[in-house]
Amino acid sequence: MPGSTNTILEQNPSNDKGSLITILQEVQKEEGYISQEAIVKISRHLRISRSTIYGVATFYSQFRFNPPGRNSIKICLGTACHVQGGDFLLNALQLEIGIKPGETTEDRRFDLGRVACLGCCALAPVMMVNNNIHSRMSVIKLREVLSKYE
Amino acid sequence: MNDFNKTLKSRYKHIKQEAIEQWEALQSNPDPVIYLGMGSCGIASGAGEVWNAVEKNISGLKQKIHLLKVGCIGPCYLEPFLDIKLPGKPRLCFNNVDANRAEKIINEYIIKSEAKLKPLGHLGEQVEEFDGIKSFWSIPMLKNQKRIVLRNCGIVDPENIKHYIARDGFQGLINAFNKGPEGVIEEVKIAGLRGRGGAGFPTFKKWQFCREAKGSPKYLICNADEGDPGAFMNRSLIEGDPFALLEGMLIAAYAIGSNYGYIYIRAEYPLAIHRLKIAINQMQKTGLLGKNILDSGFDFEVKLKEGAGAFVCGEETALIASIEGERGMPRNRPPFPAVSGLNGKPTNINNVETLGTVPNILRKGGKWYSGFGTEKSKGTKTFALVGKVRRTGLIEVPLGTTLREIIFDIGGGTLKPFKAVQTGGPSGGCLSKEFLDLPIDYESLTEAGSIMGSGGLIVMDEHSCMVDIAKYFLRFTSQESCGKCTPCRIGTRKMVEILERITEGKGNMEDISILESLADTVKKGSLCGLGQTAPNPVLTTLKYFKDEYEAHIDKKRCPAAVCRDLVVYRVIKEKCTGCQRCVEVCPAQAISGPRSEPHNLDPEKCIKCRACYEICRFDAIAGDAIIIE
Ligand SMILES: Cc1cc2nc3c(=O)[nH]c(=O)nc-3n(C[C@H](O)[C@H](O)[C@H](O)COP(=O)(O)O)c2cc1C
Ligand code: FES
């Protein structure tokens, strides 16, 4: 949504430098990623240099800098999931949709990310598509789960 | 009794009266009440669909039926849970409920009253059998547990403050106000409570330091970053009983003299964040947050800060930097946060479980709490029991319980022979079966080369490769290293490279001594706890599972058949029925063969994706004809 960054900035006072991460989170929630333009706007608003903002944003794994796909896949690489074969799942997933973590498919159907634990370790291995957690996953359940998301 | 205490008591009494009426009404309701376990784990197992099915099934009925959500009750492997409470009977608990089973339960128990489906247990106050139904608390996974901090989880509606109050919620706060700040600190001292976030520092001491520190305002921060991958104790507690954490924060803040609190919570926990927001809102409306709480003259407000995905932000100085809007990099201590923390002011940081335990201590007394646990490690501790154990989930046991009791009595043991248990997350270590009779407390785990950590217990069996696990953790810490100090940044990377070499079958014996000396450097030279403990997974696996390293190096073999470069996939001709399922799933067309005849697997084409292996095990027709060795 163009303009949503402006709205977010209006709601956060320009003298509160501590709100940088919150602002980045809100921008990403609205626009799906942190664009060049958003960084310029935030930089003017908070009077922090663009490189500092970029430095903070890249430090945290939550932020992405390219547009997401229609469906976001997050594969859990936490310990419980690893022990239960999470690596194989990631491998098979990469084969299936042809992209690596951090990338988006050409048709923008999926983007792929990894996460270090979704807190559902008792049901490992798990993956999350959009906000749905799929538990007790396996390589052979993968296609069926993916087919639910267009 | 002075006037202050009088007004305090009467305000609370009034709120409590209302709450008890609502809670009692639920217990003796003439209408049936259905409770659904709607924690993240329940929802991930399909509780959302069950909820819809229940709504659909009860919407047309003449009878009024209440539908409530509760948090996770513990045995995640039996999720989703549905409880049903009929007038004059204890609450009955059903496991592994899906839409069909839910419909059946409603049909049998409410519509026709000819109950055939057996519940797992009843949740009544008495532990005796009811109508031939055992108490839920007597099933094998629960019977050796002691639930103090988890007492409300799975029982009450976490989005309703009245449920919490009816079960003596905020009684601890009232007692705290009566004792005064020093009295609170004394009570926590008597309890012997130690930090549940990992290091086990005595909580009362931390509070005292912060109370005595000069400067204002003072801040109280709850560390809900729970970065240990494979652990979810804090998530479950917040989702199931958010008010316990908030009451604990009120008591802690009162003790140290702080009026401002933050909860730093990881963004990967959306449901926990949602429930905390609801809880904060309800407390504000009830006069339990904000100005002049319960007319005590004490003010307190709480803000939520969402983490943005960085393990190191669980470290307290990095966490503070992150709240201030910066890169989450740790800094040298001293000065400790108690002296100079957030915005340079005195700050106290505690873990979710530490704070969630505090109301119980103030409610029932420090002496009572210190009756659980061991000499030096008092009370109970929650653990996330996961990995290759039969009964996975969240448990709470007195400290001093042995690993064997946890893994075998509570967890039901492993399917394949037990190999190791990993405690303490990336800072911890892997303990072999010689340690099964080790009582779990802070000291004994450290002595064994691991740590208590926040409570992740990952069980491993014969099919887990210990070199692979060491590589996994070192990859994790090297990726999460903030990069500020060299030993951690470069040292962990080098260790990963060596471990990668070994798991690819390219290692040599010298690598082991290089690993050991690197581990020593990283441990001694790193700035913060992340680097100082990062080598632990390598050191413990080297110590207790050296033979596995040697097999990888000498024989180029992975005994657990995990490391991809060292295994081959094979079809056992005698077992293969020729069902062609593996032919269909193989993405590399590596398997061929006509129907009903043993298939061929071409190792040249095989990409080791494991699809054929899984389908062969998954499907009864196929049997287990494909093996990895
Ligand atoms: C790398 C690193 C990560 C940590 N992660 C967490 C965490 O996720 N949660 C937590 O409560 N403490 C974590 N800690 C420990 C905290 O620094 C701090 O000791 C703790 O929150 C204090 O609370 P307690 O005294 O109640 O245990 C971590 C420490 C280090 C060095
Ligand atoms: S390890 Fe995957 S959900 Fe925790």
PDB file of C-alpha atoms and ligand atoms in Angstrom, chain B residues 194-203 206 222-228 234 311-317 319 333 349-355 427 454 528-531 533, ligand 1:
ATOM      1  CA  ARG B 194      16.952 -18.881  40.934  1.00  0.00           C
ATOM      2  CA  GLY B 195      16.650 -17.394  37.458  1.00  0.00           C
ATOM      3  CA  ARG B 196      14.920 -19.706  34.999  1.00  0.00           C
ATOM      4  CA  GLY B 197      16.409 -17.983  31.934  1.00  0.00           C
ATOM      5  CA  GLY B 198      19.577 -20.016  32.014  1.00  0.00           C
ATOM      6  CA  ALA B 199      22.236 -18.867  34.418  1.00  0.00           C
ATOM      7  CA  GLY B 200      20.364 -19.569  37.640  1.00  0.00           C
ATOM      8  CA  PHE B 201      21.349 -16.407  39.463  1.00  0.00           C
ATOM      9  CA  PRO B 202      19.456 -15.950  42.762  1.00  0.00           C
ATOM     10  CA  THR B 203      16.461 -13.780  41.972  1.00  0.00           C
ATOM     11  CA  LYS B 206      19.181  -9.265  41.514  1.00  0.00           C
ATOM     12  CA  CYS B 222      10.650  -9.486  31.139  1.00  0.00           C
ATOM     13  CA  ASN B 223      12.789 -11.564  28.827  1.00  0.00           C
ATOM     14  CA  ALA B 224      10.342 -13.454  26.611  1.00  0.00           C
ATOM     15  CA  ASP B 225      12.754 -13.827  23.723  1.00  0.00           C
ATOM     16  CA  GLU B 226      12.994 -17.611  24.158  1.00  0.00           C
ATOM     17  CA  GLY B 227      15.655 -17.998  21.527  1.00  0.00           C
ATOM     18  CA  ASP B 228      16.713 -21.544  22.353  1.00  0.00           C
ATOM     19  CA  ASN B 234       7.730 -19.485  27.892  1.00  0.00           C
ATOM     20  CA  PHE B 311      19.137 -15.151  19.183  1.00  0.00           C
ATOM     21  CA  VAL B 312      21.725 -12.934  20.796  1.00  0.00           C
ATOM     22  CA  CYS B 313      18.982 -10.486  21.841  1.00  0.00           C
ATOM     23  CA  GLY B 314      18.130 -12.903  24.641  1.00  0.00           C
ATOM     24  CA  GLU B 315      21.376 -11.782  26.286  1.00  0.00           C
ATOM     25  CA  GLU B 316      20.438  -8.975  28.614  1.00  0.00           C
ATOM     26  CA  THR B 317      22.671  -6.157  27.371  1.00  0.00           C
ATOM     27  CA  LEU B 319      18.181  -7.045  24.629  1.00  0.00           C
ATOM     28  CA  ARG B 333      29.645  -5.986  32.011  1.00  0.00           C
ATOM     29  CA  ILE B 349      15.714  -8.393  33.732  1.00  0.00           C
ATOM     30  CA  ASN B 350      13.997 -11.667  34.468  1.00  0.00           C
ATOM     31  CA  ASN B 351      12.821 -14.599  32.450  1.00  0.00           C
ATOM     32  CA  VAL B 352       9.115 -15.366  31.930  1.00  0.00           C
ATOM     33  CA  GLU B 353       9.164 -18.464  34.104  1.00  0.00           C
ATOM     34  CA  THR B 354      11.022 -16.730  36.929  1.00  0.00           C
ATOM     35  CA  LEU B 355       8.400 -13.998  37.016  1.00  0.00           C
ATOM     36  CA  SER B 427      24.943 -23.210  25.105  1.00  0.00           C
ATOM     37  CA  SER B 454      15.997 -22.400  29.854  1.00  0.00           C
ATOM     38  CA  CYS B 528      29.281 -12.605  25.974  1.00  0.00           C
ATOM     39  CA  GLY B 529      27.580 -15.804  26.990  1.00  0.00           C
ATOM     40  CA  LEU B 530      26.837 -16.734  23.378  1.00  0.00           C
ATOM     41  CA  GLY B 531      30.479 -17.248  22.477  1.00  0.00           C
ATOM     42  CA  THR B 533      29.228 -21.363  25.747  1.00  0.00           C
TER      43      THR B 533
HETATM   44  C1  LIG C   1      23.204 -15.725  23.955  1.00  0.00           C
HETATM   45  C2  LIG C   1      22.247 -15.667  25.087  1.00  0.00           C
HETATM   46  C3  LIG C   1      20.899 -15.882  24.871  1.00  0.00           C
HETATM   47  C4  LIG C   1      19.980 -15.825  25.913  1.00  0.00           C
HETATM   48  N1  LIG C   1      18.668 -16.044  25.652  1.00  0.00           N
HETATM   49  C5  LIG C   1      17.777 -15.948  26.658  1.00  0.00           C
HETATM   50  C6  LIG C   1      16.394 -16.153  26.393  1.00  0.00           C
HETATM   51  O1  LIG C   1      15.990 -16.428  25.267  1.00  0.00           O
HETATM   52  N2  LIG C   1      15.520 -16.039  27.421  1.00  0.00           N
HETATM   53  C7  LIG C   1      15.944 -15.744  28.698  1.00  0.00           C
HETATM   54  O2  LIG C   1      15.107 -15.624  29.580  1.00  0.00           O
HETATM   55  N3  LIG C   1      17.241 -15.562  28.967  1.00  0.00           N
HETATM   56  C8  LIG C   1      18.168 -15.657  27.994  1.00  0.00           C
HETATM   57  N4  LIG C   1      19.495 -15.450  28.270  1.00  0.00           N
HETATM   58  C9  LIG C   1      19.872 -15.137  29.657  1.00  0.00           C
HETATM   59  C10 LIG C   1      19.687 -13.656  29.943  1.00  0.00           C
HETATM   60  O3  LIG C   1      20.848 -12.959  29.567  1.00  0.00           O
HETATM   61  C11 LIG C   1      19.426 -13.356  31.402  1.00  0.00           C
HETATM   62  O4  LIG C   1      20.383 -13.994  32.155  1.00  0.00           O
HETATM   63  C12 LIG C   1      18.073 -13.813  31.877  1.00  0.00           C
HETATM   64  O5  LIG C   1      17.045 -13.310  31.090  1.00  0.00           O
HETATM   65  C13 LIG C   1      17.891 -13.374  33.289  1.00  0.00           C
HETATM   66  O6  LIG C   1      16.666 -13.819  33.816  1.00  0.00           O
HETATM   67  P1  LIG C   1      16.589 -14.796  35.049  1.00  0.00           P
HETATM   68  O7  LIG C   1      17.522 -14.285  36.113  1.00  0.00           O
HETATM   69  O8  LIG C   1      15.168 -14.709  35.459  1.00  0.00           O
HETATM   70  O9  LIG C   1      16.982 -16.125  34.547  1.00  0.00           O
HETATM   71  C14 LIG C   1      20.429 -15.533  27.235  1.00  0.00           C
HETATM   72  C15 LIG C   1      21.792 -15.332  27.454  1.00  0.00           C
HETATM   73  C16 LIG C   1      22.704 -15.399  26.414  1.00  0.00           C
HETATM   74  C17 LIG C   1      24.136 -15.172  26.698  1.00  0.00           C
END
